[in-house]
Tab-separated table of C-alpha atoms and ligand atoms in Angstrom:
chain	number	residue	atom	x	y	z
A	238	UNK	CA	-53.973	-35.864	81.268
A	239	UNK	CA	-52.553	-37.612	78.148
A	240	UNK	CA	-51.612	-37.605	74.835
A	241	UNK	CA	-49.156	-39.344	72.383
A	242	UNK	CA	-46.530	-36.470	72.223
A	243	UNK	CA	-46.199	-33.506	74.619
A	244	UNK	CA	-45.236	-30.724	73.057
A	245	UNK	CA	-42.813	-27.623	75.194
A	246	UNK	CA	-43.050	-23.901	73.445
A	247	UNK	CA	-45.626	-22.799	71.093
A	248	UNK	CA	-42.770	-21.030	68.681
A	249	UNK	CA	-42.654	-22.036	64.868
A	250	UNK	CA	-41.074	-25.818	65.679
A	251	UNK	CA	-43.561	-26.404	68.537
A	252	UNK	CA	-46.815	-25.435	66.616
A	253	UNK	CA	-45.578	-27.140	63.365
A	254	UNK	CA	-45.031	-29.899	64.823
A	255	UNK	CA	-48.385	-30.360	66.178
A	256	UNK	CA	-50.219	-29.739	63.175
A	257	UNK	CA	-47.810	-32.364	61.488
A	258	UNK	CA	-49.058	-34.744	63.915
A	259	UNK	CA	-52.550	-33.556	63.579
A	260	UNK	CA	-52.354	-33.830	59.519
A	261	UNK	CA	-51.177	-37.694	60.391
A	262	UNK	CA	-53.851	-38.551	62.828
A	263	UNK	CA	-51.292	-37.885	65.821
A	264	UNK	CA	-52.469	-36.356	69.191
A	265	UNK	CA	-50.010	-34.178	70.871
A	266	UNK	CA	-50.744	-31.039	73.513
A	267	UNK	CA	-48.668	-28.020	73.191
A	268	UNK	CA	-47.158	-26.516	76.616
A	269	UNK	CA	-46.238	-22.987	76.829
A	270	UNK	CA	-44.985	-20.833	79.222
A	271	UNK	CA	-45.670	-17.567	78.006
A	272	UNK	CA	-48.913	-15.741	77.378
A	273	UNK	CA	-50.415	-16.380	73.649
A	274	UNK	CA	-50.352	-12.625	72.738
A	275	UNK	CA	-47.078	-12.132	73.758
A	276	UNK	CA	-46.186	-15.492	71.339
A	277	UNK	CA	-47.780	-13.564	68.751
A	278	UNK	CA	-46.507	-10.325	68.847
A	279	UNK	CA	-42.787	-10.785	69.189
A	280	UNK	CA	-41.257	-9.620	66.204
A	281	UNK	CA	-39.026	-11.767	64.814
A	282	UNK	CA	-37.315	-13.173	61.435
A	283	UNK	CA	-39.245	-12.804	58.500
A	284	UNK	CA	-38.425	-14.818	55.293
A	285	UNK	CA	-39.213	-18.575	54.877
A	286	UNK	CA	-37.828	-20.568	52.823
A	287	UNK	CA	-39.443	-22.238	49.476
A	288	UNK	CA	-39.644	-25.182	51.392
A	289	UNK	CA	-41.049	-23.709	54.522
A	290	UNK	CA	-43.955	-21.991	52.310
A	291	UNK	CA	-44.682	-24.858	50.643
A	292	UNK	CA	-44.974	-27.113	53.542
A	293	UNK	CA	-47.541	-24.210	55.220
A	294	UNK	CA	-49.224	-24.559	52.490
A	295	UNK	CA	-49.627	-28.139	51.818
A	296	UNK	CA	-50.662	-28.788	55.370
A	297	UNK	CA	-53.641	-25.592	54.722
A	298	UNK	CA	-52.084	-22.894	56.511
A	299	UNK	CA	-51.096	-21.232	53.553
A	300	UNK	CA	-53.888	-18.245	53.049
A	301	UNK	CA	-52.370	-15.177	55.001
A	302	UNK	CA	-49.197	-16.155	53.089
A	303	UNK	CA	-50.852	-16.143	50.026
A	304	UNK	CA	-52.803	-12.991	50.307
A	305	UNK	CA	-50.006	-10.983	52.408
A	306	UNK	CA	-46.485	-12.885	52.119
A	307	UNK	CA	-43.810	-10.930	49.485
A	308	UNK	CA	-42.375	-13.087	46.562
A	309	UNK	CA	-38.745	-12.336	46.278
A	310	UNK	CA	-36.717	-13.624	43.120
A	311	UNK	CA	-33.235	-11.728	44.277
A	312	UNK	CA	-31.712	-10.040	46.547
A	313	UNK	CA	-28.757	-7.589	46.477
A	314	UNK	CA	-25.298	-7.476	48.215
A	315	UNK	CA	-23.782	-3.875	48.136
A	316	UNK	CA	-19.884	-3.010	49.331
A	317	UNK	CA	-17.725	-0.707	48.488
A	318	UNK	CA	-21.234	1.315	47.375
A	319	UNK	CA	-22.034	-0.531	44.838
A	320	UNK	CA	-24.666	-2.743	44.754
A	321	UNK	CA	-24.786	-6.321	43.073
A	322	UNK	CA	-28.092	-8.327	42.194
A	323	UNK	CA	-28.367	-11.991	43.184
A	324	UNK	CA	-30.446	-13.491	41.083
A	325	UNK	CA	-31.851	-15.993	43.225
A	326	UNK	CA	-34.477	-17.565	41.201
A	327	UNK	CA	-32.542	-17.699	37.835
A	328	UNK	CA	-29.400	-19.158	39.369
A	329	UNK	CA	-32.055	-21.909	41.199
A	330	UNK	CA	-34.429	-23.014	38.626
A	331	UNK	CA	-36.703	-20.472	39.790
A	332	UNK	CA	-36.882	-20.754	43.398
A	333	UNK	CA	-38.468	-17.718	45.382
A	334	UNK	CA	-38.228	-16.749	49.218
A	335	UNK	CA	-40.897	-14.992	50.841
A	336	UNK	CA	-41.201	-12.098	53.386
A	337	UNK	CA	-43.692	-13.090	56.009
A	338	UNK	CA	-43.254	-12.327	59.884
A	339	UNK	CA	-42.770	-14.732	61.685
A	340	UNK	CA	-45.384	-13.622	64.232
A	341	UNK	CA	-47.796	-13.775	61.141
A	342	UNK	CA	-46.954	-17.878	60.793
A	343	UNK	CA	-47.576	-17.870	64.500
A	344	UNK	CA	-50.559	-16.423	64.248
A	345	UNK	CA	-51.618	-18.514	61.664
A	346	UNK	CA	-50.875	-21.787	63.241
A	347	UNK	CA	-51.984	-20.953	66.384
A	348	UNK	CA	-55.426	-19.767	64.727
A	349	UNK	CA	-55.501	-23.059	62.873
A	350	UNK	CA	-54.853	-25.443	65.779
A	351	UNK	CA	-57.291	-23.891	67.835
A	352	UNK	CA	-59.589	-23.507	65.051
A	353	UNK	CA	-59.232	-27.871	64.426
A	354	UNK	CA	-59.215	-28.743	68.473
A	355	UNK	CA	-55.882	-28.809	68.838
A	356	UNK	CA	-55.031	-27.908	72.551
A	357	UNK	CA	-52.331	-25.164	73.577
A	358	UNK	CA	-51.996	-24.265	77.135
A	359	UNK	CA	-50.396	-21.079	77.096
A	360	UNK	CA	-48.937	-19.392	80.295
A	361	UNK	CA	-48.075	-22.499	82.216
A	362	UNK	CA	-45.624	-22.059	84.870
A	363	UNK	CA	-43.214	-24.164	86.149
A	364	UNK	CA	-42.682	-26.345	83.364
A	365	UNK	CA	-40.423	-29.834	84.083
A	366	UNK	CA	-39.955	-32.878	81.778
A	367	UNK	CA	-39.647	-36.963	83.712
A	368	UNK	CA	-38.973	-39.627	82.704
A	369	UNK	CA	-38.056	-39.478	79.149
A	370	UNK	CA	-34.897	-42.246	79.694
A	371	UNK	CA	-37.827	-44.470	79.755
A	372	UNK	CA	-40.931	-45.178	78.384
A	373	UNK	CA	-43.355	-43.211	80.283
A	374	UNK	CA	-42.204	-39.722	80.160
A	375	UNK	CA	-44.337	-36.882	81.474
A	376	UNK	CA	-44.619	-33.087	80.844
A	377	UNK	CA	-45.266	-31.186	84.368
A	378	UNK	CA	-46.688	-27.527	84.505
A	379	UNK	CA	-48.901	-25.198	86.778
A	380	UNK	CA	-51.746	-23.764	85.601
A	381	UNK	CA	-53.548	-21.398	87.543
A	382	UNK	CA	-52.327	-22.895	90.524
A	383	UNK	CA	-53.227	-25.825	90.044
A	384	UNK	CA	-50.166	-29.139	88.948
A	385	UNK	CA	-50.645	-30.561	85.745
A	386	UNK	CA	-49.055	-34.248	84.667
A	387	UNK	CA	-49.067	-34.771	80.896
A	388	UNK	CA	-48.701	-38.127	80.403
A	389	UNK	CA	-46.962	-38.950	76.915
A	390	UNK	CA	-45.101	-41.531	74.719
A	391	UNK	CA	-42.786	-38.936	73.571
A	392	UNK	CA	-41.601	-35.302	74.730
A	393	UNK	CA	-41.284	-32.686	71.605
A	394	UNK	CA	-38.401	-29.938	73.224
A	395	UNK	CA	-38.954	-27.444	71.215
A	396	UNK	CA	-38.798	-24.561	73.618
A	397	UNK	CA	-35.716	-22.582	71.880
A	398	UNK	CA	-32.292	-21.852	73.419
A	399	UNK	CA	-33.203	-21.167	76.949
A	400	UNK	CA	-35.834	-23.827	76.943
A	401	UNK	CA	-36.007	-26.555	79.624
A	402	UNK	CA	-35.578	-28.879	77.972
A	403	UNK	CA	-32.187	-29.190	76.916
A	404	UNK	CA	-30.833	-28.833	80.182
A	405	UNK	CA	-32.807	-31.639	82.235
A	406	UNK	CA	-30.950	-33.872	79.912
A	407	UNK	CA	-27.551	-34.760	82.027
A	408	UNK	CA	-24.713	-32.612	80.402
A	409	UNK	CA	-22.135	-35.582	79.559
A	410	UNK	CA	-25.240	-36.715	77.007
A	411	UNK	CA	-24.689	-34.128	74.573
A	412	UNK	CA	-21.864	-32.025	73.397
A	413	UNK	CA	-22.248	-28.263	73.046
A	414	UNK	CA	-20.452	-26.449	69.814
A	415	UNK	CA	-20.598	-23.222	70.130
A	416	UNK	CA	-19.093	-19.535	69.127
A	417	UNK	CA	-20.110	-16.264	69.804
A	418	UNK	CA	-19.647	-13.488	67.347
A	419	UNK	CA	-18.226	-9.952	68.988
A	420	UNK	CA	-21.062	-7.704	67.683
A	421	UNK	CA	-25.099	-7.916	68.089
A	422	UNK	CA	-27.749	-6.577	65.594
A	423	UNK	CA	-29.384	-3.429	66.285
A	424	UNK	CA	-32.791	-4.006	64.449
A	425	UNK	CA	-35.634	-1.252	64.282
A	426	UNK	CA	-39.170	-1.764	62.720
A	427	UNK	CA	-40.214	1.636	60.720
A	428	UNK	CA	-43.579	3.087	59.700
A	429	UNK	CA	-42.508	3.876	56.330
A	430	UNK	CA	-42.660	2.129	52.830
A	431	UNK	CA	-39.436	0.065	51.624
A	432	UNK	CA	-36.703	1.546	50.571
A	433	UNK	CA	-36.057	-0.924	47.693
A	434	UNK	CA	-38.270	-3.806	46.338
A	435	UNK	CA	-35.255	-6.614	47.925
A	436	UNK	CA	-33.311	-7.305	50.360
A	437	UNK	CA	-30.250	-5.368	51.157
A	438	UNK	CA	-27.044	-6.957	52.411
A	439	UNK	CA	-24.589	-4.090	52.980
A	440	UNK	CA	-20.823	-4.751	54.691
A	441	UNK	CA	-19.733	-0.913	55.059
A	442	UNK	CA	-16.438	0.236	56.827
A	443	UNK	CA	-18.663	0.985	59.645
A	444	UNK	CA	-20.363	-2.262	59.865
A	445	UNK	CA	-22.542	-4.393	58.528
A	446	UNK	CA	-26.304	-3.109	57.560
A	447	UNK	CA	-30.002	-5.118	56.132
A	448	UNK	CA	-32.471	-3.451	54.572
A	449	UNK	CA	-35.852	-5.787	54.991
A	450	UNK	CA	-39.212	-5.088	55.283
A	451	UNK	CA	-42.167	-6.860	56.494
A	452	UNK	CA	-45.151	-5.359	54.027
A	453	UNK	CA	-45.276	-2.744	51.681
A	454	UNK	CA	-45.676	0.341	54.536
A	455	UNK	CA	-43.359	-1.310	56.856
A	456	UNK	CA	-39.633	-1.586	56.893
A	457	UNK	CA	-37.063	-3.751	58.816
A	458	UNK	CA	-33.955	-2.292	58.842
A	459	UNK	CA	-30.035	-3.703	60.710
A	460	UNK	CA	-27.540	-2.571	62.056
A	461	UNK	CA	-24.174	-4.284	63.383
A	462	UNK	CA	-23.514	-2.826	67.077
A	463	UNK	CA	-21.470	-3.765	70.134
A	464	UNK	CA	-22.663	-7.077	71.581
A	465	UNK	CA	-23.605	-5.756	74.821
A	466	UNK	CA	-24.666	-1.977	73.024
A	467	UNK	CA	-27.435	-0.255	75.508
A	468	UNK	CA	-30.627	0.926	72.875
A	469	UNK	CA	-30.198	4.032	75.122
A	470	UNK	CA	-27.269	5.378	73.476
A	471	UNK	CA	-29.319	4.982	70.113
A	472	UNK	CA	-31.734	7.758	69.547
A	473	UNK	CA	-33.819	7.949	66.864
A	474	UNK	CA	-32.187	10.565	64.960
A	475	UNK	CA	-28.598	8.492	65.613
A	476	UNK	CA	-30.014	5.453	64.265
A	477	UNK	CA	-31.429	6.708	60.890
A	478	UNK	CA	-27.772	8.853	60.241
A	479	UNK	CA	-25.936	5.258	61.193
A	480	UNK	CA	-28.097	3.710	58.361
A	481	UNK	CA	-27.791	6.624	55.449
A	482	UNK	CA	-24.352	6.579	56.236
A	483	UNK	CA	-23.962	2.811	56.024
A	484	UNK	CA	-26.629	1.959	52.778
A	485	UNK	CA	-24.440	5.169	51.005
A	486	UNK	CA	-23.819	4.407	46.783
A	487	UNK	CA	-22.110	6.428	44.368
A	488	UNK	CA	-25.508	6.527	42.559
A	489	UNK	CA	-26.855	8.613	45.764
A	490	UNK	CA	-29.045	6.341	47.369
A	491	UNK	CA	-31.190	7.509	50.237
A	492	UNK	CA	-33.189	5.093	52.601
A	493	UNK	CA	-36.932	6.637	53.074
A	494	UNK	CA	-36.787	7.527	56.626
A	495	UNK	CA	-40.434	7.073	59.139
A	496	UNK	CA	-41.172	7.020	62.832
A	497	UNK	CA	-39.400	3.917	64.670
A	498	UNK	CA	-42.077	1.574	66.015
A	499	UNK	CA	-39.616	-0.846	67.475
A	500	UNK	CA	-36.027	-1.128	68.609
A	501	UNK	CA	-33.759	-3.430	70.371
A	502	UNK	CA	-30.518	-5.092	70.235
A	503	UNK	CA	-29.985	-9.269	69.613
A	504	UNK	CA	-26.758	-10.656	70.315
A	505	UNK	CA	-25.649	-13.405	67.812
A	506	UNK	CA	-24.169	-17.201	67.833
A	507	UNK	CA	-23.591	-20.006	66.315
A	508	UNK	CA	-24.357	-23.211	68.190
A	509	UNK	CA	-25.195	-26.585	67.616
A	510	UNK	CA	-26.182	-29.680	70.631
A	511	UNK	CA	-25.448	-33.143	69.626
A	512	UNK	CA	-27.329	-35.647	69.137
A	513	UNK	CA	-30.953	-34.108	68.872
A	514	UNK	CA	-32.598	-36.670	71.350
A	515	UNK	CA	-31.946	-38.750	74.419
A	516	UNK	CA	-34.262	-41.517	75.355
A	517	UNK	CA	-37.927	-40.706	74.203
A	518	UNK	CA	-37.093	-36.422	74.326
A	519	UNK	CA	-36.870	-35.132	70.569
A	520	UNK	CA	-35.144	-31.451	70.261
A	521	UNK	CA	-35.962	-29.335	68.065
A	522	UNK	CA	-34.964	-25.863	66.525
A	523	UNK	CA	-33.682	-23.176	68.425
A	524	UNK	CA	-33.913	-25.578	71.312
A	525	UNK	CA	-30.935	-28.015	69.768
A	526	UNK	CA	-28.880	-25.128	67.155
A	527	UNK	CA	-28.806	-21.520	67.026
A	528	UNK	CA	-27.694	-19.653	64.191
A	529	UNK	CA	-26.626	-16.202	63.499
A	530	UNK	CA	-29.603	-13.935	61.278
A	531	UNK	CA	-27.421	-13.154	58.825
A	532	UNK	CA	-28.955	-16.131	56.604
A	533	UNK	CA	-32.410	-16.020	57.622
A	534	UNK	CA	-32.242	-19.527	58.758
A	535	UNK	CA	-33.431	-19.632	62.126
A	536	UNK	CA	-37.054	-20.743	61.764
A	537	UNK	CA	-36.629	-22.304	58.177
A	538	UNK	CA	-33.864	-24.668	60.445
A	539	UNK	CA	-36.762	-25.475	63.063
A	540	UNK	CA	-39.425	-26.346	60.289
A	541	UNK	CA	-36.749	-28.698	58.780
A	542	UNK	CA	-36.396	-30.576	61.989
A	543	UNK	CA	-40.014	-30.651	62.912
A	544	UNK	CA	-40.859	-32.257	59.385
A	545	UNK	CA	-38.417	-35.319	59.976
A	546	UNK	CA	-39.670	-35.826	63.277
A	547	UNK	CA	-43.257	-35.842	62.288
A	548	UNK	CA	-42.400	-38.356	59.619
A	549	UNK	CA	-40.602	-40.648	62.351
A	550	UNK	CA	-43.451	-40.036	64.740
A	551	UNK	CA	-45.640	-41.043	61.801
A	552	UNK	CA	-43.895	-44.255	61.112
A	553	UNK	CA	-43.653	-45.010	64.396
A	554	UNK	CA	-47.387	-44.998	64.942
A	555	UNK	CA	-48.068	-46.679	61.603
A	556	UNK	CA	-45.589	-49.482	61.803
A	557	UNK	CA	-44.260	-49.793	65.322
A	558	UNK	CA	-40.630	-49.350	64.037
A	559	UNK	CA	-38.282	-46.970	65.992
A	560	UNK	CA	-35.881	-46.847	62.566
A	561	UNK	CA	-36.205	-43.653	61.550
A	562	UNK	CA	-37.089	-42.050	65.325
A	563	UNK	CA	-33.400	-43.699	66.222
A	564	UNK	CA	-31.690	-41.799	62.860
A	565	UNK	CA	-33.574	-38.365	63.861
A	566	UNK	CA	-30.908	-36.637	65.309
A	567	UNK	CA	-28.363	-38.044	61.943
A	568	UNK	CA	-30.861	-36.657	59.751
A	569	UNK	CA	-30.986	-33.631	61.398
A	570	UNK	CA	-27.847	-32.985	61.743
A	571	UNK	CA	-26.676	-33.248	58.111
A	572	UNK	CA	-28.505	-30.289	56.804
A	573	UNK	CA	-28.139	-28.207	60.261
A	574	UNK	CA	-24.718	-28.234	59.748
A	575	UNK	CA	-24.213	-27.162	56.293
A	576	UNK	CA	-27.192	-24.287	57.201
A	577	UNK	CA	-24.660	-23.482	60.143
A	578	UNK	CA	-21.592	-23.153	57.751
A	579	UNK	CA	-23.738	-20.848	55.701
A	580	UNK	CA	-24.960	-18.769	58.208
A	581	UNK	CA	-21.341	-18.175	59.264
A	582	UNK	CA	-20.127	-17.586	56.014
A	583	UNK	CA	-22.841	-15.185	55.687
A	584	UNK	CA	-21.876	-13.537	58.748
A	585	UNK	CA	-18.013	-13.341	58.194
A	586	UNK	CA	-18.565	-12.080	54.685
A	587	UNK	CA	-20.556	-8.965	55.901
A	588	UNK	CA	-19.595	-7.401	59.178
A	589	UNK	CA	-16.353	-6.191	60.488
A	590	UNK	CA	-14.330	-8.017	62.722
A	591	UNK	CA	-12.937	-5.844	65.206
A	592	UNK	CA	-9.463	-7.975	65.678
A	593	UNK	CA	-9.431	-8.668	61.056
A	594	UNK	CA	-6.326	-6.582	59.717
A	595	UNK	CA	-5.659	-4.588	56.967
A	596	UNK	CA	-4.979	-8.014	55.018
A	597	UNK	CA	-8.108	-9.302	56.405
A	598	UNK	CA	-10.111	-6.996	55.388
A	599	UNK	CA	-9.174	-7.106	51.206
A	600	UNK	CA	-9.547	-10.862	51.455
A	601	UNK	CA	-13.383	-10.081	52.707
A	602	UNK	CA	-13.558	-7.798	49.326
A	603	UNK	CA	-12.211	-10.554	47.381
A	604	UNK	CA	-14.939	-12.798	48.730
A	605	UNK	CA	-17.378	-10.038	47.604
A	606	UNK	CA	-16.332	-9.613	44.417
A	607	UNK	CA	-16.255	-13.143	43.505
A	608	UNK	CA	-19.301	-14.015	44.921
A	609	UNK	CA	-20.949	-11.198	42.866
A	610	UNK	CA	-19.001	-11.522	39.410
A	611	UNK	CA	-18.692	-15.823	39.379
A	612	UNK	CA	-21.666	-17.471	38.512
A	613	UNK	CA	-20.874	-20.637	40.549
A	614	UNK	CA	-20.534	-18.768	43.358
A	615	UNK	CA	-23.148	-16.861	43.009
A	616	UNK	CA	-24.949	-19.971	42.990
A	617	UNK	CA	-23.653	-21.544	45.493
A	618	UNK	CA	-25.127	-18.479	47.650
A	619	UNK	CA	-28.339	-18.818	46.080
A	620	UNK	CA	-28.787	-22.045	46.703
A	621	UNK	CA	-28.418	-21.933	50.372
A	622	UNK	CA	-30.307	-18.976	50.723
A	623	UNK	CA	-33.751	-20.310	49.007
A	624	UNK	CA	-32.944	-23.448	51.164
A	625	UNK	CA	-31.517	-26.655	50.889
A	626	UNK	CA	-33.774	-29.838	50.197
A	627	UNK	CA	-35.717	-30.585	53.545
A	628	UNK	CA	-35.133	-34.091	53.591
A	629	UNK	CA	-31.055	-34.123	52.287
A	630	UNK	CA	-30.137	-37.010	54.365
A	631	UNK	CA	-33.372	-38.837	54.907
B	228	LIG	N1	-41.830	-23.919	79.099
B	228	LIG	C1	-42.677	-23.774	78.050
B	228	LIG	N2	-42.374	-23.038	76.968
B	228	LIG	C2	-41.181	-22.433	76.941
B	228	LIG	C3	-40.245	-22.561	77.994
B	228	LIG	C4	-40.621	-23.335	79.118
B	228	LIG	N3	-39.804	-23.480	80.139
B	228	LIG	N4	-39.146	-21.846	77.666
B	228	LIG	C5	-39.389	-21.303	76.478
B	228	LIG	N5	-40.603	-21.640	76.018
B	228	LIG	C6	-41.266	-21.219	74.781
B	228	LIG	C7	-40.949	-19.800	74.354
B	228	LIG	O1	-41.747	-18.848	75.046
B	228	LIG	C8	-41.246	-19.837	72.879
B	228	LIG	O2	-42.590	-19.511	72.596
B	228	LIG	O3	-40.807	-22.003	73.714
B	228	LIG	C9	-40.976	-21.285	72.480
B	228	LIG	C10	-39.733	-21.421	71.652
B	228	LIG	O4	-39.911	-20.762	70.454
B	228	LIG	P1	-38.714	-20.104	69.604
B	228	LIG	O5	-37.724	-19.504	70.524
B	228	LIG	O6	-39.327	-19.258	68.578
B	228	LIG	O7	-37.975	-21.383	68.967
B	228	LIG	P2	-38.372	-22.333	67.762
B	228	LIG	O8	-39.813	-22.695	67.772
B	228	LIG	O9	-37.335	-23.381	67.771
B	228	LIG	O10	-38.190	-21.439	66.474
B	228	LIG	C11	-36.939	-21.012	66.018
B	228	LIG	O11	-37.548	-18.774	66.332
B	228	LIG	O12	-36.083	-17.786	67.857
B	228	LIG	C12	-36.579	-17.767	66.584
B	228	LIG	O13	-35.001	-16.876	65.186
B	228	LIG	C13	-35.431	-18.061	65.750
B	228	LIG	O14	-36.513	-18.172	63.773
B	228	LIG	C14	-35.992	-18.992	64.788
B	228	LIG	C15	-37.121	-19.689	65.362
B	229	LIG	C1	-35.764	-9.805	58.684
B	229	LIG	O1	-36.555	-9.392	57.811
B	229	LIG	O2	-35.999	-9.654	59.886
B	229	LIG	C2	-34.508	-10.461	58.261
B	229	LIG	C3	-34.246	-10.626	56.925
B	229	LIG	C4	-33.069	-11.237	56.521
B	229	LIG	C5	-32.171	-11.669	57.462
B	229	LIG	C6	-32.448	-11.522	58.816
B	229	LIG	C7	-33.616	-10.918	59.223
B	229	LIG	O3	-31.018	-12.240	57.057
């Protein structure tokens, strides 16, 4: 078998990326080791970026978004139980995020790249990348028993953080940045409307809390738990008295409570592999930088990457220059780490720190207040959040 690029994991960077190539009359095969409903049906993140929407759309992927995805012009912070409006798109020039599971731009990829050709082999086993310090590298993978060689001009890793990829590379290639926070996310998917018509930041005494949603019957609702917290110790019941108790105001807010269709806890970290690439293997997203939820950045981060390594790919192929493929990683980098300064700013902003003092704890308020009575700051928050410009360092 062959192709130009050889593509590991069908996630959000892996399937992008192919119809990026597609769009620019690139062939690339997408290798995938798990089955393509289970792909579709993990639940996930859910808001994308301006710039993530309007690159689905641009590239005509855009209708589920358009008939299903929520606009969202603000969200709200609340401490000390009061809440505090971010006005996202007036403090942006009118910039909008939009709610939008990310199993619903899997499935809308995937549907689109089968629907133009485009081949995914889902459920391979086995999967092994050669030969990528030179120039014939090759994708290996069993399918149904039976050994598979890809043979490409480039390998796409985009198979997230416990991928292969990364780690056929030799370790003293790449250094590792990494921190793990001391608390996971206890998130729950409810069968009941939305409790507001925004998002819902909370940092409570208790913990941090998000109120989310993922359409208008179905909520999405976090809370900030041990790292290693069993779901067994969380019953129902426990879970919905943890949130009322954490999403409190003086104004007597109540969340609208509904059966629990799905729980389970996520452990969170910040991490970030440099450079992006060795030889003729790319990484990409969650395969090369991890961040924490509390920013929403995870899979706008992986489009970002995807887009400047399409556009190198493209050149490449076009021109036969290697200029921008050699600055991928650079570019990358630039706007991964100011999305991973966010993400942890976000984080240490909102949850409690088990080890923070009394001192430490005041100086968090501080941080709240400003950020909710300055307009520059409040700006500053906005501007992250509806994303940074996709190509900043191009
Ligand atoms: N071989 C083939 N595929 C693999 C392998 C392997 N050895 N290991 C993992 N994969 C697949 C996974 O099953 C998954 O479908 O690679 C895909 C990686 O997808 P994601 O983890 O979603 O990563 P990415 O595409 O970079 O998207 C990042 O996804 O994890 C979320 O919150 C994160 O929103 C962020 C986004
Ligand atoms: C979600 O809807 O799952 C979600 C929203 C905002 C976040 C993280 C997750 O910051």
């Amino acid at each position: 078998m062959r192709t130009q690029v050889g593509i590991v994991g069908a996630g959000p960077a892996g399937l992008m990326l192919s119809h990026l190539l597609h769009s620019a009359g690139i062939e690339s095969v997408v290798v995938e080791n798990r089955s393509r409903r289970y792909v579709e049906e993990r639940v996930r993140a859910g808001v994308l970026e301006q710039g993530t929407v309007d690159l689905m759309r641009e590239i005509g992927v855009g209708e589920g978004l358009q008939r299903e995805g929520l606009i969202h012009h603000g969200l709200e912070l609340r401490f000390s139980r009061r809440g505090h409006r971010i006005d996202l798109s007036g403090l942006t020039g009118g910039s909008t995020i939009t709610i939008y599971g990310q199993n619903r731009v899997i499935k809308d990829l995937t549907d689109a790249q089968l629907a133009a050709g485009g081949q995914i082999f889902f459920e391979a086993e086995d999967v092994s990348v050669h030969g990528f310090d030179g120039t014939k590298p090759t994708v290996r993978f069993r399918l149904d028993n039976t050994l598979n060689e890809l043979e490409c001009d480039f390998i796409a890793g985009c198979d997230g953080y416990h991928g292969i990829c990364r780690p056929s590379v030799p370790p003293a290639a790449f250094t590792e940045y990494d921190r793990v926070y001391p608390f996971g996310w206890l998130g729950i998917l409810a069968d009941v409307a939305p409790s507001s018509e925004e998002l819902i930041y909370v940092r409570h005494e208790r913990g941090f809390a998000l109120h989310s949603m993922r359409s208008p019957r179905i909520t999405r609702l976090y809370l900030q738990v041990a790292p290693d917290e069993d779901i067994n110790n969380w019953p129902d019941e426990k879970i919905w008295a943890e949130l009322q108790r954490r999403f409190e105001t003086e104004g007597g807010f109540r969340l609208k409570e509904g059966p629990i269709l799905q729980k389970a806890v996520t452990g969170m970290r910040s991490f970030v592999v440099e450079p992006m690439q060795h030889g003729t293997l790319f990484l990409a997203g969650d395969a090369a930088h991890i961040v924490p939820p509390t920013g929403a950045k995870g899979l706008n981060l992986a489009i970002a990457d995807v887009r400047v390594l399409a556009r190198a790919l493209a050149e490449f192929y076009s021109s036969g220059s290697r200029r921008m493929l050699e600055r991928y990683s650079e570019i990358c980098l630039r706007r991964v780490w100011k999305v991973q300064r966010f993400s942890w700013w976000m984080t240490s902003m909102l949850h409690i720190f088990d080890d923070d003092n009394p001192f430490d704890r005041r100086r968090q308020l501080a941080e709240l207040d400003y950020v909710t009575s300055s307009r520059v700051a409040s700006q500053s928050l906005a501007e992250n959040y509806v994303g940074l410009p996709m190509d900043w360092g191009a």
